[in-house]
Tab-separated table of C-alpha atoms in Angstrom:
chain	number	residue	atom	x	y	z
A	1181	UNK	CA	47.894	69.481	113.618
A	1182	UNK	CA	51.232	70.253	113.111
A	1183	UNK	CA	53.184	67.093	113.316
A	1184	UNK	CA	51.910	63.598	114.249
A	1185	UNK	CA	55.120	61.337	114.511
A	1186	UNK	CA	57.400	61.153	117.419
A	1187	UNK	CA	59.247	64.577	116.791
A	1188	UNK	CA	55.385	65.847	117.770
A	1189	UNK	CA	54.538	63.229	120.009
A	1190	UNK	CA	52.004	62.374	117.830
A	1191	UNK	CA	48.824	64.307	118.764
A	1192	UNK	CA	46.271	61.770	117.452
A	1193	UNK	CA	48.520	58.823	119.376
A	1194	UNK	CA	48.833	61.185	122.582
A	1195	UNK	CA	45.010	62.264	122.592
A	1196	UNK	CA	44.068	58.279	122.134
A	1197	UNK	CA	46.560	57.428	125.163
A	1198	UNK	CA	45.467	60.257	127.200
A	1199	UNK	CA	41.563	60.548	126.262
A	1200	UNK	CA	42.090	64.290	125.699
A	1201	UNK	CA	40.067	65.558	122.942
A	1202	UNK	CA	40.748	68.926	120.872
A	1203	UNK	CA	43.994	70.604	120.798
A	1204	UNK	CA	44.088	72.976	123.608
A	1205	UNK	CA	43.396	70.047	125.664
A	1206	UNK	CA	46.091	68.445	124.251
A	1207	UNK	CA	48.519	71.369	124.454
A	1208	UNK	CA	47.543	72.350	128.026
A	1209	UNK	CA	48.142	68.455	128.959
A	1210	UNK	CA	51.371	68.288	127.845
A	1211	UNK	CA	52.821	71.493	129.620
A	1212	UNK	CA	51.360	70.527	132.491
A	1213	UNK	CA	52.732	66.879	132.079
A	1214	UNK	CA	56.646	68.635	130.916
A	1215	UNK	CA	56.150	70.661	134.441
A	1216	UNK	CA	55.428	67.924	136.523
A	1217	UNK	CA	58.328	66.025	134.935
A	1218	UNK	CA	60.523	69.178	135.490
A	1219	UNK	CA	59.861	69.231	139.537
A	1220	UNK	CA	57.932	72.329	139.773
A	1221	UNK	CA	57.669	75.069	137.729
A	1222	UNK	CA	59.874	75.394	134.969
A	1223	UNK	CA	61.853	78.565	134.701
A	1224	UNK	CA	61.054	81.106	132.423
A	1225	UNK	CA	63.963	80.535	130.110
A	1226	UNK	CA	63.634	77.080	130.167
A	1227	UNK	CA	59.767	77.912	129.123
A	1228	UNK	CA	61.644	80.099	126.244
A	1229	UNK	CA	64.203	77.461	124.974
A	1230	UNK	CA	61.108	74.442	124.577
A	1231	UNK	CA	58.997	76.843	122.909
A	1232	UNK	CA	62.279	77.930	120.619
A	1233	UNK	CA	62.887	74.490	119.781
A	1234	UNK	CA	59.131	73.387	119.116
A	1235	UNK	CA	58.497	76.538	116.855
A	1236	UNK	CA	61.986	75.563	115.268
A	1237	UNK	CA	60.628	71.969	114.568
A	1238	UNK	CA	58.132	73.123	113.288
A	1239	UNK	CA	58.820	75.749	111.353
A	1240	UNK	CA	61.439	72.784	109.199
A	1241	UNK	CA	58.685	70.032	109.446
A	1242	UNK	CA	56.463	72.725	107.544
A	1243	UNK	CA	59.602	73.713	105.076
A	1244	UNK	CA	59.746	70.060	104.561
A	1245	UNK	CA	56.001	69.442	103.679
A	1246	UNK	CA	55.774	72.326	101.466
A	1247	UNK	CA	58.969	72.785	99.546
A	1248	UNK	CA	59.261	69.041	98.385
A	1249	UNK	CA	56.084	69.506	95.234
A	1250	UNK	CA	58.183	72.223	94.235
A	1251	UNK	CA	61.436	71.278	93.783
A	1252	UNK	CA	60.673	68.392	91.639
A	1253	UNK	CA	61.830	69.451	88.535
A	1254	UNK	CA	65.270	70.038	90.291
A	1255	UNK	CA	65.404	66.708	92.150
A	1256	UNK	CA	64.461	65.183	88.288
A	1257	UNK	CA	67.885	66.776	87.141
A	1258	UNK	CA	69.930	64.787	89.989
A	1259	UNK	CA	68.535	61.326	89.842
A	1260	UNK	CA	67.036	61.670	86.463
A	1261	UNK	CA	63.759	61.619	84.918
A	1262	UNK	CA	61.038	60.047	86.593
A	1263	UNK	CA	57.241	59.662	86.153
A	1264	UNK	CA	54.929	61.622	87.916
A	1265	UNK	CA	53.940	59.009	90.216
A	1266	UNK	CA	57.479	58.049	90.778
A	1267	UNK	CA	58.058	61.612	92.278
A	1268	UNK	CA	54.392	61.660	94.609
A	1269	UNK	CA	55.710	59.029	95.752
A	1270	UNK	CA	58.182	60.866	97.682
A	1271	UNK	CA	55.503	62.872	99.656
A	1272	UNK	CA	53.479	59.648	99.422
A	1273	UNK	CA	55.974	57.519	101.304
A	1274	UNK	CA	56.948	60.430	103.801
A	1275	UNK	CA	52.989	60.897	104.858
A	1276	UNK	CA	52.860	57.110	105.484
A	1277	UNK	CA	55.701	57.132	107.902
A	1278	UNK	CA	53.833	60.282	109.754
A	1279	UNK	CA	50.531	58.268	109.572
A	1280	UNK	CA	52.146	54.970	111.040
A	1281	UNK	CA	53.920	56.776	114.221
A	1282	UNK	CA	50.154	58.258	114.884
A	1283	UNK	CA	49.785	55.748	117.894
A	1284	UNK	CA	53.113	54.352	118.097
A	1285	UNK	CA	54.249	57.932	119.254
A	1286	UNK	CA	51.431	58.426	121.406
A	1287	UNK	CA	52.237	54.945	123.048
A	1288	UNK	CA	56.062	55.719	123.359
A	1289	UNK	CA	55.539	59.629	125.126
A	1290	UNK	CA	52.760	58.077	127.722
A	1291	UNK	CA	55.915	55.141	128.442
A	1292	UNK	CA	58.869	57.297	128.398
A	1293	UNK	CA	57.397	60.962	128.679
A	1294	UNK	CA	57.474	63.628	126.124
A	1295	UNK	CA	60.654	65.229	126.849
A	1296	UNK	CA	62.424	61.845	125.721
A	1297	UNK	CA	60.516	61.485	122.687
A	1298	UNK	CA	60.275	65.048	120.776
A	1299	UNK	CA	64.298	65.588	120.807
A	1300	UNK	CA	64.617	61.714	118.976
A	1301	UNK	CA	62.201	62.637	116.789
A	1302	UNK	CA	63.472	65.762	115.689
A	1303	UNK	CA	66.507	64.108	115.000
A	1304	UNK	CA	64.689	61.802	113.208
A	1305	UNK	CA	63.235	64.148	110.988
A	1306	UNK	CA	66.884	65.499	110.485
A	1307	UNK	CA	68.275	62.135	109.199
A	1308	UNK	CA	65.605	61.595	106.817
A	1309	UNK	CA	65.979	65.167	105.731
A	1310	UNK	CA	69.842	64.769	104.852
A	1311	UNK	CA	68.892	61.162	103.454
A	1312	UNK	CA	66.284	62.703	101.004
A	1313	UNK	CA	68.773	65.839	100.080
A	1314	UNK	CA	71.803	63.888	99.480
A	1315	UNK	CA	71.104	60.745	97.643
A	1316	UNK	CA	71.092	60.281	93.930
A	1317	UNK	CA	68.613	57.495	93.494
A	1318	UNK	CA	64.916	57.534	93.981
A	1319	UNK	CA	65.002	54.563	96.030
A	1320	UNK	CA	66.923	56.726	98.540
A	1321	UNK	CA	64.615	59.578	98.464
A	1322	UNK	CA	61.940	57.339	99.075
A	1323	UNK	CA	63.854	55.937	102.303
A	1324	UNK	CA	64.911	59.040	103.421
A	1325	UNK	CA	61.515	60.297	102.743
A	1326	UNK	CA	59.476	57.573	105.368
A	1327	UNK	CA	62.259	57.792	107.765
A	1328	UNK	CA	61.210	61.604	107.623
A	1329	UNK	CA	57.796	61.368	108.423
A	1330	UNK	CA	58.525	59.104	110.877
A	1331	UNK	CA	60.429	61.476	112.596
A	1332	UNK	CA	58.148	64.051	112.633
């Protein structure tokens, strides 16, 4: 999977609230679920604009996940050295934040539907993103880091 915190809608949380199993299941519930929500069909270029931002979400959420390992050498010459579990801890602390909004996430789209969960999320992910890439102090990467995760 892709993304399991709210900027996903959290497949594991959605297929536990929805008793889907597998991910086409998944997938094919939730466009069927956004196209209910819409009224009808959707129109194609709304169909082209969801899909545009998803595969954008994506696309960062997997820039994110694989650039951090890395870049550690670089982020050691802003905040300083640091041990080697001092920096996993970075990717440590942004996979728990993912792994806790597993069935929060799928909780929250069921309640409020997954067209007001994803955009929050991404935005989510965004925060943490700027958090992580703009602080000097490994305390702040590490916060920047969960809120990350949880976003996405």
């Amino acid at each position: 999977r892709s993304g399991s915190g709210l900027a996903s809608g959290g497949t594991i949380g959605i297929a536990f609230a929805h008793g889907k199993s597998g991910v086409k299941g998944i997938i094919t519930h939730h466009l069927k679920r956004w196209e209910s929500q819409s009224e009808g069909k959707m129109k194609d270029k709304d169909w082209k604009r969801l899909i545009a931002l998803l595969f954008g979400g994506w696309v960062v959420i997997w820039i994110y996940r694989s650039m951090l390992t890395p870049v550690y050498a670089e982020i050691q010459e802003t905040i300083g050295m640091q041990s080697n579990a001092a920096m996993g801890m970075i990717a440590s602390l942004y996979f728990l934040g993912y792994t806790l909004m597993q069935i929060p996430s799928g909780y929250l789209v069921r309640r409020w539907g997954q067209k007001q969960v994803i955009l929050p999320g991404f935005l989510i992910l965004a925060a943490g993103t700027v958090i992580t890439t703009s602080v000097r102090s490994l305390e702040g990467m590490y916060a920047g880091s969960v809120a990350a995760g949880i976003g996405c």
